[in-house]
mmCIF file of C-alpha atoms in Angstrom:
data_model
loop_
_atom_site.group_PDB
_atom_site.id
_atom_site.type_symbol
_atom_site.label_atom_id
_atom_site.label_comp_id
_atom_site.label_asym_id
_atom_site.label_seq_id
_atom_site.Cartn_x
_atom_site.Cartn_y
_atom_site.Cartn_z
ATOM 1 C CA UNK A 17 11.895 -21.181 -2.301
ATOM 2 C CA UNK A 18 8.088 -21.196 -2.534
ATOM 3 C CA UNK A 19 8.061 -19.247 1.144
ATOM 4 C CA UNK A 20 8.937 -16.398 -0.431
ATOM 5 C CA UNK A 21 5.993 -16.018 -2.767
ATOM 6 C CA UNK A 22 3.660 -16.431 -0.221
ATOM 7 C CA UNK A 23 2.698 -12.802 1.284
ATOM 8 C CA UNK A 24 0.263 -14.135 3.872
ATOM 9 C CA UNK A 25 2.964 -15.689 5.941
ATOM 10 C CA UNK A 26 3.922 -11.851 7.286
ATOM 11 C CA UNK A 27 0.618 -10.710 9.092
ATOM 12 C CA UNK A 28 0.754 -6.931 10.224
ATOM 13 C CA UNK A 29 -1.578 -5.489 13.267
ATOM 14 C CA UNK A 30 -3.661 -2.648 12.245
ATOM 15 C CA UNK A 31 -6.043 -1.133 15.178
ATOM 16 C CA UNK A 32 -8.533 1.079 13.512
ATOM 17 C CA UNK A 33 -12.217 0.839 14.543
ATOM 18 C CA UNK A 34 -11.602 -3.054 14.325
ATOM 19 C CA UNK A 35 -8.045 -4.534 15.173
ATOM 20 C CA UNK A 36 -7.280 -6.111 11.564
ATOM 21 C CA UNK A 37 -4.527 -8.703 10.853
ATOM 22 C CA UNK A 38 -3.514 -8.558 6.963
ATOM 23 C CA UNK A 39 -0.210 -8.766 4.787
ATOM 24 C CA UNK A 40 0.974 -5.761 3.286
ATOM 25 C CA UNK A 41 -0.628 -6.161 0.155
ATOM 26 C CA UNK A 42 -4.064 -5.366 1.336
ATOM 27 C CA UNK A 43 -3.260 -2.653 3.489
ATOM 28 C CA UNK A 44 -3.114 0.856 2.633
ATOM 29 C CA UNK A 45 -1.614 4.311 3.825
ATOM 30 C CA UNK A 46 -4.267 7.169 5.090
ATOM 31 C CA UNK A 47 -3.414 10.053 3.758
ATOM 32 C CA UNK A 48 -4.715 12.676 6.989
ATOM 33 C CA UNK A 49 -2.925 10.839 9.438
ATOM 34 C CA UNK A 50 -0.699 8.805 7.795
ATOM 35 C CA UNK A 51 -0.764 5.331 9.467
ATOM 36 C CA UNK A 52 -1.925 1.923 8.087
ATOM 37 C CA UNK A 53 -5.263 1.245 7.690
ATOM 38 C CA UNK A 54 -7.196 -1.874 6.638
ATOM 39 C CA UNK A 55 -9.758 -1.855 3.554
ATOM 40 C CA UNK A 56 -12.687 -1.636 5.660
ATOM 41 C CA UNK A 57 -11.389 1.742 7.069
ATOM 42 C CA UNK A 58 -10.557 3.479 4.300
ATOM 43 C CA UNK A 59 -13.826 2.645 2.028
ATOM 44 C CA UNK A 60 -15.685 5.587 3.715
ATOM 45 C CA UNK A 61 -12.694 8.024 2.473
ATOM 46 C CA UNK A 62 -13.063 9.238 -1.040
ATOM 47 C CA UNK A 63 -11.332 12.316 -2.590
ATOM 48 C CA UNK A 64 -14.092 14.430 -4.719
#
């Protein structure tokens, strides 16, 4: 019953400038192209 609160167990791939391994709680959507992208690729992308 505890496996279920643990989100780290489920690691997705996410090849960006770095390949990335993370749950899906720390990932995020871009919004130009629409694929998952790690934190460290979306910091540089800020709406004004």
């Amino acid at each position: 019953m505890a496996s279920l609160l643990q989100s780290e167990r489920v690691l997705y791939l996410v090849q960006g400038e770095k390949k990335v391994r993370a749950p899906l709680s720390q990932l995020y959507f871009c919004r130009y192209c629409s694929e998952l992208r790690s934190l460290e690729c979306v910091s540089h992308e800020s709406c004004l």
